[in-house]
Tab-separated table of C-alpha atoms and ligand atoms in Angstrom:
chain	number	residue	atom	x	y	z
B	22	MET	CA	-51.345	37.839	23.125
B	23	THR	CA	-48.053	39.228	24.354
B	24	SER	CA	-44.728	39.383	22.572
B	25	ALA	CA	-43.097	37.539	25.483
B	26	HIS	CA	-44.504	34.281	24.160
B	27	VAL	CA	-42.105	33.838	21.276
B	28	ALA	CA	-38.571	33.645	22.606
B	29	PRO	CA	-35.650	34.073	20.196
B	30	ASP	CA	-34.787	30.403	20.595
B	31	ALA	CA	-38.395	29.320	20.440
B	32	VAL	CA	-38.888	25.690	19.515
B	33	GLY	CA	-42.593	26.098	18.866
B	34	ALA	CA	-42.892	27.565	15.404
B	35	ALA	CA	-44.442	25.242	12.835
B	36	ARG	CA	-43.495	22.008	14.598
B	37	ASN	CA	-45.161	18.686	14.028
B	38	TRP	CA	-45.714	17.587	17.601
B	39	THR	CA	-47.262	14.180	16.995
B	40	GLY	CA	-44.191	12.045	17.758
B	41	MET	CA	-43.582	13.829	21.058
B	42	LEU	CA	-46.997	13.168	22.596
B	43	ARG	CA	-47.576	10.341	25.057
B	44	ARG	CA	-49.329	9.394	28.272
B	45	PRO	CA	-47.629	10.791	31.385
B	46	GLN	CA	-45.881	8.495	33.853
B	47	GLY	CA	-44.802	8.861	37.457
B	48	SER	CA	-41.341	10.077	36.508
B	49	ASP	CA	-42.931	13.129	34.775
B	50	ALA	CA	-44.620	14.525	37.896
B	51	LEU	CA	-41.793	16.790	39.066
B	52	ALA	CA	-41.148	18.154	35.560
B	53	ILE	CA	-44.867	18.894	35.175
B	54	ARG	CA	-44.832	20.741	38.479
B	55	GLU	CA	-41.785	22.757	37.385
B	56	LEU	CA	-43.555	23.695	34.172
B	57	VAL	CA	-46.579	24.892	36.129
B	58	ALA	CA	-44.290	27.048	38.273
B	59	GLU	CA	-42.652	28.428	35.118
B	60	THR	CA	-45.989	29.648	33.718
B	61	GLN	CA	-46.490	31.891	36.790
B	62	VAL	CA	-50.231	31.928	36.167
B	63	LEU	CA	-51.473	28.468	37.078
B	64	ASP	CA	-52.140	27.338	40.649
B	65	LEU	CA	-49.106	25.344	41.776
B	66	ASN	CA	-50.165	22.073	43.362
B	67	SER	CA	-48.168	19.502	45.295
B	68	ALA	CA	-45.791	17.027	43.691
B	69	TYR	CA	-48.081	14.338	45.079
B	70	ALA	CA	-51.079	15.752	43.167
B	71	TYR	CA	-49.100	15.732	39.889
B	72	LEU	CA	-47.941	12.197	40.679
B	73	LEU	CA	-51.532	11.029	41.061
B	74	LEU	CA	-52.513	12.707	37.793
B	75	SER	CA	-49.497	11.204	35.983
B	76	THR	CA	-50.290	7.659	37.131
B	77	ASP	CA	-53.937	7.008	38.028
B	78	PHE	CA	-55.175	9.590	35.504
B	79	ALA	CA	-52.644	8.908	32.734
B	80	ASP	CA	-55.388	7.751	30.352
B	81	THR	CA	-57.000	11.197	30.495
B	82	SER	CA	-53.758	13.205	30.479
B	83	ILE	CA	-50.960	13.834	28.000
B	84	VAL	CA	-47.412	15.177	27.918
B	85	ALA	CA	-45.154	16.441	25.150
B	86	GLU	CA	-41.545	15.383	25.562
B	87	ASP	CA	-38.668	16.671	23.475
B	88	ASP	CA	-35.260	15.126	24.054
B	89	GLY	CA	-36.013	14.387	27.707
B	90	ASP	CA	-37.676	17.750	28.397
B	91	VAL	CA	-41.381	18.034	29.214
B	92	LEU	CA	-42.454	20.890	26.921
B	93	GLY	CA	-46.147	20.745	27.697
B	94	PHE	CA	-48.899	18.765	29.369
B	95	ILE	CA	-52.617	18.486	29.946
B	96	THR	CA	-53.964	16.888	33.103
B	97	GLY	CA	-57.545	15.727	33.071
B	98	TYR	CA	-60.015	13.159	34.351
B	99	ARG	CA	-63.507	11.824	33.788
B	100	PRO	CA	-65.775	13.248	36.543
B	101	PRO	CA	-67.418	10.181	38.141
B	102	PRO	CA	-70.973	11.584	37.754
B	103	ARG	CA	-70.305	12.506	34.081
B	104	PRO	CA	-68.182	9.714	32.521
B	105	ASP	CA	-68.811	11.106	29.029
B	106	VAL	CA	-66.757	14.175	29.979
B	107	LEU	CA	-63.043	14.940	29.803
B	108	PHE	CA	-62.541	17.542	32.506
B	109	VAL	CA	-59.375	19.468	31.644
B	110	TRP	CA	-57.736	20.459	34.901
B	111	GLN	CA	-54.501	22.176	33.860
B	112	VAL	CA	-52.832	22.929	30.516
B	113	ALA	CA	-49.350	24.388	30.150
B	114	VAL	CA	-46.729	24.801	27.466
B	115	ALA	CA	-43.166	25.930	28.205
B	116	PRO	CA	-42.749	29.593	27.253
B	117	ARG	CA	-40.122	28.694	24.614
B	118	ALA	CA	-42.592	26.387	22.848
B	119	GLN	CA	-45.683	28.604	22.969
B	120	ARG	CA	-47.647	29.815	19.943
B	121	GLY	CA	-46.545	26.840	17.874
B	122	GLY	CA	-49.738	24.830	18.156
B	123	LEU	CA	-48.543	22.488	20.917
B	124	ALA	CA	-51.449	23.002	23.313
B	125	ALA	CA	-53.906	22.530	20.446
B	126	ALA	CA	-52.057	19.395	19.297
B	127	MET	CA	-52.102	17.945	22.827
B	128	LEU	CA	-55.832	18.506	23.337
B	129	ASP	CA	-56.697	17.162	19.887
B	130	ALA	CA	-54.504	14.077	20.444
B	131	LEU	CA	-55.934	13.441	23.907
B	132	VAL	CA	-59.523	13.679	22.690
B	133	CYS	CA	-58.685	11.511	19.671
B	134	ARG	CA	-57.098	8.872	21.927
B	135	MET	CA	-60.119	8.813	24.242
B	136	LEU	CA	-62.566	8.622	21.323
B	137	SER	CA	-60.574	5.699	19.924
B	138	GLU	CA	-60.922	3.608	23.088
B	139	GLU	CA	-63.031	0.505	22.763
B	140	GLY	CA	-66.685	1.279	23.421
B	141	ALA	CA	-66.092	5.031	23.581
B	142	GLY	CA	-69.104	7.266	22.998
B	143	PRO	CA	-69.210	10.992	22.273
B	144	LEU	CA	-67.027	13.104	24.513
B	145	THR	CA	-67.646	16.559	25.957
B	146	VAL	CA	-64.669	18.625	27.100
B	147	GLU	CA	-65.136	20.711	30.219
B	148	ALA	CA	-62.889	23.236	31.909
B	149	THR	CA	-63.368	26.075	34.330
B	150	VAL	CA	-61.915	29.381	33.165
B	151	SER	CA	-62.033	32.674	35.002
B	152	PRO	CA	-63.505	35.637	33.065
B	153	GLY	CA	-60.106	37.368	33.020
B	154	ASN	CA	-58.180	34.470	31.473
B	155	ALA	CA	-58.330	35.583	27.833
B	156	ARG	CA	-55.649	33.155	26.624
B	157	SER	CA	-57.439	30.183	28.063
B	158	ARG	CA	-60.772	31.326	26.640
B	159	ALA	CA	-59.184	31.783	23.218
B	160	PHE	CA	-57.621	28.319	23.480
B	161	PHE	CA	-60.938	26.568	24.228
B	162	GLY	CA	-62.798	28.726	21.709
B	163	ALA	CA	-60.340	27.688	18.995
B	164	PHE	CA	-60.759	24.035	20.021
B	165	ALA	CA	-64.569	24.305	19.676
B	166	ARG	CA	-64.218	25.879	16.230
B	167	ARG	CA	-61.747	23.224	15.044
B	168	HIS	CA	-64.157	20.487	16.030
B	169	ASP	CA	-67.204	22.411	14.849
B	170	VAL	CA	-69.086	21.893	18.135
B	171	PRO	CA	-70.834	24.344	20.469
B	172	LEU	CA	-69.142	25.965	23.455
B	173	THR	CA	-71.450	26.868	26.319
B	174	GLU	CA	-70.757	28.545	29.639
B	175	GLN	CA	-72.520	28.205	32.987
B	176	PRO	CA	-71.825	29.242	36.594
B	177	HIS	CA	-69.773	26.666	38.505
B	178	PHE	CA	-67.094	27.285	41.158
B	179	THR	CA	-67.523	30.650	42.834
B	180	ALA	CA	-64.930	33.081	44.140
B	181	ASP	CA	-65.962	32.484	47.772
B	182	GLN	CA	-65.391	28.735	47.366
B	183	LEU	CA	-61.877	29.362	46.078
B	184	ASP	CA	-60.560	31.994	48.472
B	185	ALA	CA	-62.050	33.272	51.718
B	186	GLU	CA	-60.318	36.644	51.245
B	187	GLY	CA	-61.814	37.198	47.792
B	188	ALA	CA	-58.472	36.918	46.025
B	189	HIS	CA	-59.776	34.520	43.367
B	190	GLU	CA	-62.189	35.121	40.500
B	191	ASP	CA	-65.230	32.937	39.797
B	192	GLU	CA	-64.482	29.856	37.719
B	193	PRO	CA	-67.467	29.330	35.404
B	194	LEU	CA	-67.680	26.055	33.511
B	195	LEU	CA	-67.049	25.870	29.763
B	196	ARG	CA	-68.588	22.826	28.026
B	197	ILE	CA	-67.444	21.976	24.518
B	198	GLY	CA	-69.104	19.227	22.562
B	199	PRO	CA	-70.292	16.608	22.254
B	200	ILE	CA	-67.508	15.447	19.949
B	201	ASP	CA	-68.208	12.098	18.352
B	202	ALA	CA	-65.338	11.582	15.957
B	203	PRO	CA	-61.643	12.451	15.983
B	204	ARG	CA	-60.521	15.273	13.661
T	719	COA	C1	-52.449	28.793	27.056
T	719	COA	C2	-51.291	27.934	26.570
T	719	COA	C3	-51.428	26.531	27.131
T	719	COA	C4	-51.336	27.884	25.021
T	719	COA	O1	-50.314	27.035	24.578
T	719	COA	P1	-49.757	27.170	23.068
T	719	COA	O2	-49.072	25.898	22.731
T	719	COA	O3	-49.004	28.421	22.945
T	719	COA	O4	-51.123	27.314	22.271
T	719	COA	P2	-51.348	26.994	20.725
T	719	COA	O5	-50.215	27.560	19.942
T	719	COA	O6	-51.659	25.569	20.547
T	719	COA	O7	-52.629	27.869	20.427
T	719	COA	C5	-53.935	27.310	20.396
T	719	COA	C6	-54.953	28.433	20.501
T	719	COA	O8	-54.895	29.010	21.814
T	719	COA	C7	-55.095	30.434	21.718
T	719	COA	N1	-53.892	31.087	22.240
T	719	COA	C8	-52.724	30.510	22.580
T	719	COA	N2	-51.864	31.421	23.062
T	719	COA	C9	-52.515	32.611	23.019
T	719	COA	C10	-52.165	33.928	23.395
T	719	COA	N3	-50.960	34.200	23.894
T	719	COA	N4	-53.084	34.889	23.225
T	719	COA	C11	-54.297	34.628	22.721
T	719	COA	N5	-54.689	33.385	22.324
T	719	COA	C12	-53.810	32.400	22.497
T	719	COA	C13	-55.327	30.747	20.268
T	719	COA	O9	-56.723	30.725	20.030
T	719	COA	C14	-54.679	29.581	19.553
T	719	COA	O10	-55.282	29.280	18.344
T	719	COA	P3	-54.761	30.030	17.008
T	719	COA	O11	-53.269	29.852	16.991
T	719	COA	O12	-55.492	29.280	15.940
T	719	COA	O13	-55.156	31.444	17.172
T	719	COA	C15	-49.931	28.556	26.977
T	719	COA	O14	-49.927	29.920	26.599
T	719	COA	C16	-49.644	28.458	28.456
T	719	COA	O15	-49.086	27.464	28.936
T	719	COA	N6	-50.030	29.505	29.192
T	719	COA	C17	-49.799	29.517	30.631
T	719	COA	C18	-50.680	28.534	31.346
T	719	COA	C19	-52.169	28.783	31.137
T	719	COA	O16	-52.625	29.930	31.044
T	719	COA	N7	-52.911	27.680	31.113
T	719	COA	C20	-54.337	27.711	30.932
T	719	COA	C21	-54.608	27.426	29.510
T	719	COA	S1	-56.132	26.658	29.232
């Protein structure tokens, strides 16, 4: 944790985020991309990629909007070979809203929404996280503890698949679940 995450005008502390959470829509794509750029740690993808996620994958994604501002988002999808999985692709919260429980609230709400769909079975959350990304590991570890389910890790995407020059770390796969009821 670094002190830079709680700005003097932080909006994050002790907020109830529930009323701000919704499915993304096409008009959110550029704001999501700007938020990714603002984090300075996530891979910045094209506006088109965020547009696809915000429309075709809206049922497996979520945004937090406060007074017209996108404060946070999660993009995800169900991998076609593993439809019982929510693969979390990117998670970000605006620096001014960090450490107030927003990312946790978004992931809990997204999982709850998916578990509430008609005919839904147990859901396993997957994400790839590099060994050096302590914040992300803490985030998924806290999620596993909140839902009282195991978190396992296995090799997945390798550094050579991600960058020919070796500038990227391995991205092992975290699997959290199965979760069978909303919390
Ligand atoms: C990681 C990130 C999404 C967390 O968002 P957030 O709204 O501040 O997170 P929350 O307040 O909901 O915290 C949830 C859990 O994440 C972990 N966490 C969040 N920020 C952390 C930090 N700076 N250091 C260590 N752990 C952290 C904690 O385990 C926390 O649970 P706790 O409060 O019970 O200890 C946010 O810091 C961010 O956007 N970072 C840049 C993008 C990024 O790294 N994305 C990958 C994340 S999977």
